[in-house]
Coordinates of C-alpha atoms and ligand atoms in Angstrom, one line a residue:
M1 CA -10.9 33.0 7.4
A2 CA -12.0 30.3 9.9
D3 CA -9.3 27.8 11.0
P4 CA -9.3 24.7 8.8
R5 CA -11.2 21.7 10.2
P6 CA -8.7 18.9 10.9
I7 CA -9.4 15.6 9.1
R8 CA -7.8 12.5 10.5
I9 CA -6.1 10.2 8.0
F10 CA -6.6 6.6 8.9
D11 CA -4.3 4.4 6.7
T12 CA -5.3 0.8 6.0
T13 CA -2.5 -0.1 3.5
L14 CA -1.4 -2.8 5.9
R15 CA -4.9 -4.3 6.3
D16 CA -7.3 -3.6 3.5
G17 CA -4.4 -2.8 1.2
E18 CA -2.7 -6.1 1.9
Q19 CA -6.0 -7.8 0.8
S20 CA -5.0 -6.9 -2.8
P21 CA -4.3 -10.3 -4.5
G22 CA -0.5 -10.9 -4.4
A23 CA 0.2 -7.9 -2.2
S24 CA 1.0 -9.8 1.0
M25 CA 3.9 -8.4 2.9
N26 CA 6.1 -10.1 5.5
R27 CA 6.7 -8.8 9.0
T28 CA 9.8 -6.8 8.3
E29 CA 8.2 -5.2 5.3
K30 CA 5.1 -4.3 7.2
L31 CA 7.1 -2.7 9.9
E32 CA 9.0 -0.7 7.3
V33 CA 5.7 0.5 5.7
A34 CA 4.4 1.4 9.2
Q35 CA 7.5 3.5 9.9
A36 CA 7.1 5.3 6.6
L37 CA 3.4 5.9 7.3
E38 CA 4.3 7.4 10.7
K39 CA 6.9 9.7 8.9
L40 CA 4.2 10.6 6.4
G41 CA 2.1 11.9 9.3
V42 CA -0.9 9.6 9.2
D43 CA -3.1 9.7 12.4
V44 CA -4.0 6.0 12.5
I45 CA -2.3 3.0 11.1
E46 CA -4.5 0.0 10.8
A47 CA -1.7 -2.6 11.1
G48 CA -3.7 -5.8 10.4
F49 CA -6.3 -8.3 11.4
P50 CA -4.7 -10.1 14.3
I51 CA -7.0 -13.1 14.4
A52 CA -6.3 -13.9 10.7
S53 CA -3.0 -15.6 11.4
P54 CA -0.1 -15.8 13.9
G55 CA 1.9 -13.7 11.4
D56 CA -0.8 -11.0 11.3
F57 CA -0.9 -11.0 15.1
E58 CA 2.9 -10.7 15.4
S59 CA 3.0 -7.9 12.8
V60 CA 0.4 -5.8 14.6
R61 CA 2.3 -6.3 17.8
D62 CA 5.7 -5.3 16.3
I63 CA 4.1 -2.2 14.9
A64 CA 2.3 -1.4 18.1
A65 CA 5.7 -1.6 19.9
A66 CA 7.6 0.5 17.4
I67 CA 5.3 3.3 16.5
T68 CA 5.3 6.3 18.8
E69 CA 3.2 9.1 17.2
A70 CA 0.4 7.5 15.3
T71 CA -2.4 5.4 16.8
V72 CA -2.0 1.7 16.0
C73 CA -5.2 -0.2 15.2
G74 CA -6.1 -3.9 15.0
L75 CA -9.3 -5.1 13.2
A76 CA -11.7 -7.6 14.8
R77 CA -15.1 -9.1 13.8
C78 CA -17.7 -8.7 16.4
N79 CA -16.9 -11.8 18.5
D80 CA -15.0 -12.3 21.7
G81 CA -12.1 -14.3 20.2
D82 CA -11.3 -11.6 17.5
I83 CA -11.7 -8.7 19.9
D84 CA -9.5 -10.3 22.6
R85 CA -6.8 -11.1 20.1
A86 CA -6.9 -7.6 18.6
G87 CA -6.7 -6.2 22.2
E88 CA -3.6 -8.3 22.9
A89 CA -1.9 -7.3 19.7
I90 CA -2.2 -3.6 20.2
R91 CA -1.4 -3.8 23.9
P92 CA 2.2 -2.5 23.5
A93 CA 1.0 0.6 21.6
R94 CA 1.4 4.1 23.1
R95 CA -1.9 4.8 21.4
G96 CA -4.0 1.8 20.5
R97 CA -7.4 1.3 18.9
I98 CA -9.6 -1.7 18.3
H99 CA -11.7 -1.6 15.2
V100 CA -14.8 -3.8 15.4
F101 CA -17.0 -4.5 12.4
L102 CA -20.3 -6.2 11.8
A103 CA -22.3 -6.2 8.6
T104 CA -25.6 -4.3 8.8
S105 CA -27.2 -4.3 5.3
A106 CA -30.2 -6.4 4.5
I107 CA -28.2 -8.5 2.0
H108 CA -25.5 -9.3 4.5
R109 CA -28.0 -9.8 7.4
E110 CA -30.1 -12.2 5.4
F111 CA -27.6 -14.2 3.3
K112 CA -24.2 -13.9 5.1
L113 CA -25.0 -13.6 8.8
R114 CA -28.6 -15.0 8.9
M115 CA -29.4 -12.6 11.8
T116 CA -32.3 -10.3 12.5
E117 CA -32.0 -6.6 13.1
E118 CA -32.4 -7.2 16.8
E119 CA -29.6 -9.7 16.8
I120 CA -27.3 -7.3 14.9
V121 CA -27.8 -4.5 17.3
E122 CA -27.3 -6.8 20.3
R123 CA -24.1 -8.2 18.8
A124 CA -22.7 -4.8 17.9
V125 CA -23.3 -3.6 21.4
A126 CA -21.7 -6.7 23.0
G127 CA -18.7 -6.3 20.7
V128 CA -18.1 -2.6 21.4
T129 CA -18.6 -3.2 25.1
R130 CA -16.1 -6.0 25.2
A131 CA -13.6 -4.0 23.2
R132 CA -14.1 -1.0 25.4
H133 CA -13.0 -3.0 28.4
L134 CA -9.6 -3.6 26.6
C135 CA -9.0 -0.1 25.2
D136 CA -10.5 3.4 25.4
D137 CA -10.3 4.1 21.6
I138 CA -12.9 2.0 19.8
E139 CA -13.9 2.2 16.2
F140 CA -17.1 0.5 15.1
S141 CA -17.9 -0.2 11.4
P142 CA -21.3 -1.3 10.2
E143 CA -20.0 -3.2 7.2
D144 CA -21.8 -2.4 3.9
A145 CA -23.2 0.7 5.6
A146 CA -23.8 2.5 2.2
R147 CA -26.4 -0.2 1.4
T148 CA -27.9 -0.3 4.8
E149 CA -31.5 1.0 5.3
P150 CA -31.0 4.6 6.7
D151 CA -33.3 4.0 9.8
F152 CA -31.5 0.8 10.7
L153 CA -28.1 2.4 10.2
C154 CA -29.0 5.3 12.6
R155 CA -30.2 2.7 15.2
V156 CA -27.0 0.6 15.0
V157 CA -24.7 3.7 15.1
E158 CA -26.6 5.1 18.1
A159 CA -26.3 1.8 20.0
A160 CA -22.6 1.5 19.2
I161 CA -21.9 5.0 20.5
A162 CA -23.9 4.3 23.6
A163 CA -21.8 1.2 24.1
G164 CA -18.6 3.2 23.9
A165 CA -17.5 3.6 20.3
T166 CA -15.4 6.7 19.9
T167 CA -15.3 6.6 16.1
V168 CA -18.1 5.3 13.8
N169 CA -16.8 4.4 10.4
I170 CA -19.2 4.3 7.4
P171 CA -17.9 1.8 4.8
D172 CA -19.0 1.7 1.2
T173 CA -17.8 -1.9 1.3
V174 CA -18.7 -2.8 -2.3
G175 CA -18.0 0.6 -3.9
Y176 CA -21.7 1.2 -4.8
A177 CA -22.2 4.7 -3.6
T178 CA -22.1 7.9 -5.5
P179 CA -20.9 11.2 -4.0
Q180 CA -24.4 12.5 -3.5
H181 CA -25.4 9.3 -1.9
M182 CA -22.5 9.3 0.5
H183 CA -23.1 12.9 1.4
Q184 CA -26.7 12.0 2.2
V185 CA -25.7 9.0 4.4
I186 CA -23.4 11.1 6.5
A187 CA -25.8 14.1 6.7
N188 CA -28.6 11.7 7.8
L189 CA -26.5 10.3 10.6
R190 CA -25.6 13.8 11.7
N191 CA -29.2 14.9 11.7
R192 CA -30.8 11.9 13.2
V193 CA -28.4 10.3 15.7
P194 CA -28.7 12.4 18.8
S195 CA -25.4 11.2 20.3
I196 CA -23.4 11.6 17.0
D197 CA -21.2 14.4 18.4
K198 CA -19.8 11.9 20.9
A199 CA -18.0 10.1 18.2
V200 CA -15.8 11.0 15.1
I201 CA -17.6 10.1 11.9
S202 CA -15.3 8.2 9.5
V203 CA -15.6 7.1 5.9
H204 CA -14.2 4.0 4.2
C205 CA -14.9 3.9 0.4
H206 CA -14.0 1.2 -2.1
D207 CA -13.2 2.1 -5.7
D208 CA -15.3 -0.4 -7.7
L209 CA -16.9 2.5 -9.7
G210 CA -13.8 4.6 -9.6
L211 CA -15.5 6.9 -7.1
A212 CA -13.7 6.2 -3.8
V213 CA -11.9 9.5 -3.6
A214 CA -15.0 11.5 -4.7
N215 CA -17.2 9.7 -2.3
S216 CA -14.8 10.3 0.6
L217 CA -14.6 14.0 -0.2
A218 CA -18.4 14.2 -0.3
A219 CA -18.5 12.5 3.1
V220 CA -16.0 15.1 4.4
E221 CA -18.2 17.9 3.0
A222 CA -21.1 16.4 4.9
G223 CA -19.1 16.5 8.2
A224 CA -17.0 13.3 8.4
G225 CA -13.8 13.9 10.4
Q226 CA -11.8 10.8 9.4
V227 CA -11.0 9.3 6.0
E228 CA -9.8 5.8 5.6
C229 CA -7.5 5.2 2.7
T230 CA -4.5 3.4 1.4
V231 CA -1.2 4.4 -0.3
N232 CA -1.6 4.1 -4.1
G233 CA -5.3 3.2 -3.5
I234 CA -4.4 -0.5 -3.2
G235 CA -7.0 -2.8 -1.6
E236 CA -9.7 -5.4 -2.0
R237 CA -10.8 -5.7 -5.6
A238 CA -10.5 -2.3 -7.3
G239 CA -9.0 -0.9 -4.1
N240 CA -9.7 1.8 -1.6
C241 CA -9.7 5.6 -1.6
A242 CA -6.1 6.7 -2.5
L243 CA -4.4 8.5 0.4
E244 CA -2.3 10.7 -1.8
E245 CA -5.3 11.8 -3.9
V246 CA -7.7 12.6 -1.0
V247 CA -4.9 14.5 0.9
M248 CA -3.9 16.6 -2.1
A249 CA -7.5 17.3 -3.0
L250 CA -8.1 18.6 0.5
R251 CA -5.0 20.6 0.4
T252 CA -5.2 22.0 -3.1
R253 CA -8.9 22.8 -2.7
A254 CA -8.7 24.1 0.9
D255 CA -10.6 27.1 -0.4
H256 CA -13.6 24.7 -1.0
Y257 CA -13.3 22.1 1.8
G258 CA -11.9 24.3 4.5
C259 CA -10.0 21.3 5.9
S260 CA -6.5 20.3 6.7
T261 CA -4.6 17.1 7.4
G262 CA -1.4 16.3 9.3
I263 CA 0.3 14.7 6.2
D264 CA 3.8 15.8 5.2
T265 CA 2.9 15.9 1.5
R266 CA 6.6 15.9 0.5
R267 CA 6.7 12.3 1.6
L268 CA 3.8 11.2 -0.7
V269 CA 6.0 10.1 -3.6
P270 CA 8.7 8.3 -1.5
T271 CA 6.0 6.4 0.4
S272 CA 4.1 5.5 -2.8
R273 CA 7.4 4.1 -4.2
L274 CA 8.1 2.1 -1.1
V275 CA 4.6 0.6 -1.1
A276 CA 4.8 -0.2 -4.8
T277 CA 8.2 -1.8 -4.4
I278 CA 7.2 -3.9 -1.4
T279 CA 3.9 -5.1 -2.7
G280 CA 5.0 -5.3 -6.4
I281 CA 1.8 -3.4 -7.4
Q282 CA 3.1 -0.8 -9.8
V283 CA 1.6 2.6 -10.0
P284 CA 0.2 3.4 -13.4
R285 CA 2.0 6.2 -15.2
N286 CA -1.0 8.4 -15.4
K287 CA -2.0 7.9 -11.7
A288 CA -2.9 11.2 -10.1
I289 CA -0.3 12.7 -7.8
V290 CA 2.3 9.9 -7.7
G291 CA 2.2 8.5 -11.3
R292 CA 5.3 9.2 -13.4
N293 CA 3.4 11.4 -15.8
A294 CA 1.4 13.3 -13.1
F295 CA 3.6 16.4 -13.6
A296 CA 4.9 15.8 -17.2
H297 CA 3.8 18.3 -19.8
E298 CA 4.0 16.9 -23.3
S299 CA 2.1 19.2 -25.6
G300 CA 4.0 22.2 -27.0
I301 CA 1.2 24.5 -26.0
H302 CA 1.3 23.3 -22.4
Q303 CA 5.1 23.5 -22.3
D304 CA 5.0 27.0 -23.6
G305 CA 2.4 28.0 -21.0
M306 CA 4.5 26.4 -18.2
L307 CA 7.6 28.3 -19.3
K308 CA 5.7 31.6 -19.1
E309 CA 3.9 30.8 -15.9
R310 CA 3.7 27.5 -14.1
S311 CA 0.1 28.1 -12.8
T312 CA -1.2 28.0 -16.4
Y313 CA -1.1 24.2 -16.4
E314 CA 0.0 23.2 -12.9
I315 CA -2.4 23.2 -9.9
M316 CA 0.2 21.6 -7.5
R317 CA 3.9 21.9 -7.4
P318 CA 5.8 18.6 -7.9
E319 CA 8.1 19.4 -5.0
D320 CA 5.1 19.6 -2.7
V321 CA 4.4 15.9 -3.2
G322 CA 8.0 14.9 -3.0
L323 CA 9.0 15.0 -6.7
E324 CA 12.2 16.8 -7.0
K325 CA 12.3 19.6 -9.5
T326 CA 15.7 18.7 -10.9
D327 CA 16.8 15.5 -12.5
L328 CA 20.5 16.1 -11.6
V329 CA 22.8 13.7 -13.4
L330 CA 25.4 11.8 -11.4
G331 CA 28.2 9.8 -13.0
K332 CA 31.1 7.6 -12.3
H333 CA 33.1 10.4 -10.7
S334 CA 30.4 11.3 -8.2
G335 CA 31.3 10.5 -4.6
R336 CA 29.5 8.9 -1.8
A337 CA 28.4 12.3 -0.3
A338 CA 26.8 13.4 -3.6
L339 CA 24.9 10.1 -3.7
A340 CA 23.8 10.3 -0.1
D341 CA 22.7 13.9 -0.7
R342 CA 20.7 13.0 -3.8
A343 CA 19.1 9.9 -2.1
K344 CA 18.1 12.2 0.8
A345 CA 16.6 14.8 -1.5
L346 CA 14.6 12.0 -3.1
G347 CA 13.2 11.0 0.3
Y348 CA 15.5 7.9 1.1
E349 CA 17.2 8.0 4.4
L350 CA 19.9 5.3 4.2
D351 CA 21.8 4.2 7.3
A352 CA 25.6 3.8 6.9
E353 CA 25.4 0.1 6.0
Q354 CA 22.7 0.7 3.4
L355 CA 24.6 3.7 1.9
K356 CA 27.7 1.4 1.6
T357 CA 25.7 -1.2 -0.4
V358 CA 23.9 1.4 -2.6
F359 CA 27.2 3.2 -3.3
E360 CA 28.9 -0.1 -4.4
Q361 CA 26.0 -0.8 -6.7
F362 CA 26.0 2.8 -7.9
K363 CA 29.7 2.4 -9.0
V364 CA 28.9 -0.8 -10.9
L365 CA 26.0 0.9 -12.6
A366 CA 28.1 4.0 -13.4
D367 CA 30.5 1.6 -15.3
R368 CA 27.6 0.3 -17.4
K369 CA 25.7 3.6 -17.9
K370 CA 27.2 7.1 -18.5
E371 CA 24.6 9.2 -16.8
I372 CA 22.8 8.2 -13.6
Y373 CA 19.4 9.9 -13.1
D374 CA 17.1 10.3 -10.1
G375 CA 15.1 7.3 -11.2
D376 CA 18.2 5.1 -11.2
I377 CA 19.1 6.2 -7.7
A378 CA 15.5 5.6 -6.5
A379 CA 15.6 2.1 -8.0
L380 CA 18.8 1.4 -6.1
C381 CA 17.4 2.8 -2.8
E382 CA 14.2 0.8 -3.2
Q383 CA 15.8 -2.6 -3.0
R384 CA 14.7 -4.5 0.0
F385 CA 17.6 -4.4 2.5
A386 CA 17.6 -7.8 4.2
A387 CA 13.8 -7.8 4.1
L388 CA 13.8 -11.5 3.3
P389 CA 16.3 -14.3 3.8
E390 CA 17.5 -14.7 0.3
Q391 CA 17.7 -18.4 -0.5
Y392 CA 18.9 -18.0 -4.1
V393 CA 21.1 -15.1 -5.2
F394 CA 21.6 -14.3 -8.8
E395 CA 25.2 -14.5 -9.9
G396 CA 25.2 -14.4 -13.7
Y397 CA 24.2 -16.2 -17.0
E398 CA 25.5 -17.0 -20.5
L399 CA 23.0 -17.3 -23.3
T400 CA 23.0 -18.2 -27.0
S401 CA 19.9 -17.6 -28.9
A402 CA 18.7 -17.4 -32.6
A403 CA 15.3 -16.6 -34.0
G404 CA 13.2 -19.8 -34.4
A405 CA 15.3 -22.0 -32.2
S406 CA 15.3 -22.7 -28.5
P407 CA 18.0 -20.7 -26.6
T408 CA 20.7 -22.3 -24.6
V409 CA 21.2 -20.7 -21.2
T410 CA 23.6 -21.4 -18.4
L411 CA 22.5 -19.9 -15.1
H412 CA 24.6 -19.3 -12.0
V413 CA 23.2 -18.6 -8.6
R414 CA 24.4 -18.9 -5.0
H415 CA 22.4 -21.0 -2.6
A416 CA 23.3 -21.1 1.1
G417 CA 26.7 -19.6 0.2
E418 CA 27.4 -22.3 -2.4
P419 CA 27.6 -21.6 -6.2
K420 CA 25.2 -23.6 -8.3
S421 CA 24.8 -23.7 -12.1
V422 CA 22.5 -25.3 -14.6
T423 CA 22.5 -25.4 -18.4
I424 CA 19.4 -26.0 -20.5
T425 CA 18.2 -25.7 -24.0
A426 CA 14.5 -24.8 -23.9
G427 CA 11.9 -22.2 -24.1
D428 CA 10.3 -19.8 -26.5
G429 CA 12.9 -17.1 -26.1
P430 CA 15.6 -15.9 -23.8
V431 CA 13.3 -14.8 -20.9
D432 CA 11.4 -18.1 -21.0
A433 CA 14.7 -20.0 -21.1
I434 CA 16.0 -18.1 -18.0
F435 CA 12.8 -18.8 -16.1
L436 CA 12.9 -22.5 -17.0
A437 CA 16.5 -22.7 -15.9
I438 CA 15.6 -21.1 -12.5
E439 CA 12.7 -23.6 -12.1
K440 CA 15.1 -26.5 -12.8
L441 CA 17.7 -25.2 -10.5
T442 CA 15.5 -24.4 -7.6
G443 CA 13.0 -27.2 -8.0
V444 CA 10.1 -24.7 -7.7
T445 CA 7.7 -25.0 -10.7
T446 CA 5.5 -22.0 -11.2
R447 CA 2.8 -20.5 -13.3
C448 CA 3.7 -16.9 -14.4
R449 CA 0.6 -14.8 -13.8
D450 CA 2.2 -11.5 -14.7
F451 CA 5.4 -10.2 -16.3
R452 CA 6.1 -6.5 -16.8
V453 CA 9.1 -4.6 -18.0
Q454 CA 9.5 -0.9 -17.9
A455 CA 12.4 1.6 -18.2
V456 CA 13.4 3.3 -14.9
T457 CA 14.7 6.4 -16.8
V458 CA 15.3 7.5 -20.3
G459 CA 17.8 6.6 -23.0
K460 CA 19.0 3.4 -24.7
D461 CA 21.1 2.5 -21.7
A462 CA 18.2 3.0 -19.2
Q463 CA 17.8 0.4 -16.5
G464 CA 14.9 -2.0 -17.0
E465 CA 12.7 -2.8 -14.1
V466 CA 11.0 -6.2 -14.3
T467 CA 8.2 -7.3 -12.0
V468 CA 6.7 -10.9 -12.1
E469 CA 3.9 -12.5 -10.3
L470 CA 4.2 -16.3 -9.8
E471 CA 1.9 -18.9 -8.6
H472 CA 3.0 -22.1 -6.9
E473 CA 0.7 -24.6 -5.2
G474 CA -2.0 -21.9 -4.6
Q475 CA 0.5 -19.4 -3.3
V476 CA 1.0 -16.1 -5.2
Q477 CA 4.2 -14.1 -4.8
R478 CA 5.7 -11.1 -6.6
G479 CA 9.3 -10.3 -7.4
R480 CA 11.2 -7.3 -8.8
G481 CA 14.6 -6.9 -10.4
V482 CA 16.4 -3.9 -11.9
S483 CA 19.4 -3.9 -14.2
T484 CA 20.6 -2.2 -17.4
D485 CA 20.4 -5.8 -18.9
S486 CA 16.7 -6.7 -19.1
L487 CA 17.4 -10.4 -19.0
E488 CA 19.4 -10.0 -15.8
A489 CA 16.5 -7.9 -14.4
S490 CA 14.1 -10.7 -15.4
A491 CA 16.2 -13.4 -13.7
K492 CA 16.5 -11.3 -10.5
A493 CA 12.7 -10.7 -10.4
F494 CA 11.9 -14.3 -11.0
L495 CA 14.4 -15.4 -8.3
A496 CA 13.0 -12.8 -5.8
A497 CA 9.5 -14.3 -6.3
V498 CA 10.9 -17.9 -6.0
N499 CA 12.7 -16.9 -2.8
R500 CA 9.3 -15.8 -1.4
L501 CA 7.6 -19.0 -2.6
A502 CA 10.3 -21.1 -1.1
L503 CA 9.6 -19.7 2.3
G504 CA 6.4 -21.7 2.1
P505 CA 2.8 -20.5 2.5
Q506 CA 2.3 -18.2 5.4
P507 CA -0.5 -19.8 7.4
R508 CA -3.5 -17.5 7.4
L509 CA -7.2 -17.8 8.1
H510 CA -9.5 -15.8 6.0
P511 CA -12.4 -15.7 8.4
Q512 CA -15.0 -13.7 6.4
R513 CA -12.3 -11.3 5.2
P514 CA -14.0 -7.9 5.2
Ligands
LIG1 O1 -14.8 -2.5 3.3 C1 -15.1 -2.7 4.5 O2 -16.3 -2.7 4.8 C2 -14.1 -2.9 5.5 C3 -14.5 -2.8 6.9 C4 -13.8 -3.8 7.8 C5 -14.3 -1.4 7.4 O3 -12.9 -3.0 5.1
LIG2 ZN1 -12.6 -2.2 3.1

């Protein structure tokens, strides 16, 4: 059998993924995600859009300085200011890339850019040429390529390669393509652009019709050598091609695609969890590869088949994506070493300080809950260690409540080291009362856009995980809290979001966000 064709994995969780509403990450969190992506084995990390804000610029710079194996990429529109800023941000990188984009479809040319075909080609060439003076590794994207006239797309791509683009990325910006269409777009470029072999063909598909992964795979079949994707498929609108899905499809169906990637697939689940925790965007239970039910067999017929022979109903092994086979139970007599072992097996490498914190919390949890499952340990390990300066720290509450009457709640927090309390009688129920008490105590009034509770593991004493999304003066932030007491988890989640809101809006330009 021929050697598998290597496919580069270009991760844009920190750029396109961060464009999901409410998914913004701070500098520390972005660095943490970038380090996880490097461990996962991605080839390119698109770290951000440096011109968008000073914060985006600093993050790309931090990541460029910290990452040693993957290429670190910064996005730029096709103008001098953007390109120079991106060049400056990636300068510390061992391997850096500037990604220049310019819309090419008739709709974008006419209504957004008001530019002729001639002007587009000229601008693309000028942008790539300028970027090439700053860096040897240049990616060019004709935005909305999937809706661009085939002849014009060939012309722009050829001009970009002649100007020095080393990767040409073909975006389906609005998620309009179908697999056959995408296959044709790539095949057309390969057949009609004489210099196409001088560049790597990449594909960047959005999921508006739920076809992003299928379209990316079709592009690979047609000869694309790079796939752009995000962890958990997060991204603008319906999101992007999901990294874990495209990688596992290429691996599981290597017989069909004849391709390989450099991804350590055992890190898929831990990376997915990290991104879900940091962004607050939860993974649906039935999500392929990383959803909680992805390897759960419920029907008796399936369970029977599985017991006889796993391959009857399983096309991938859970351990290959980082889901441990066992759900070993720990309890109050388990020691620090057993906890560290279990955390490591689940993909969490804690330093001594983090292990100390997690172990203390594990002991508190073991007093509340007889059996501690993998899900509980994951929830403890997923807390953000000093990711944000915590302004308000939850300390406790007392609450009295009866059906049909407003509850009375006394809430205790710590603020700048000082204890603070408030008592109110208000709200539609205990959760509402706690949220109102937090607003009173912090002085931050919010609109709650989303509130979700889910059990981390099984059983009546399972920990509840609460996520909230709050809006305050046009800013949207998310928070997460975990506890065996769902009211405590709610208070922690609400305070986490308020802490983010209290940091104030992070200044950011949205110059024609791609
Ligand atoms: O969707 C898109 O077109 C993009 C480009 C910047 C590649 O995100
Ligand atoms: Zn995109």
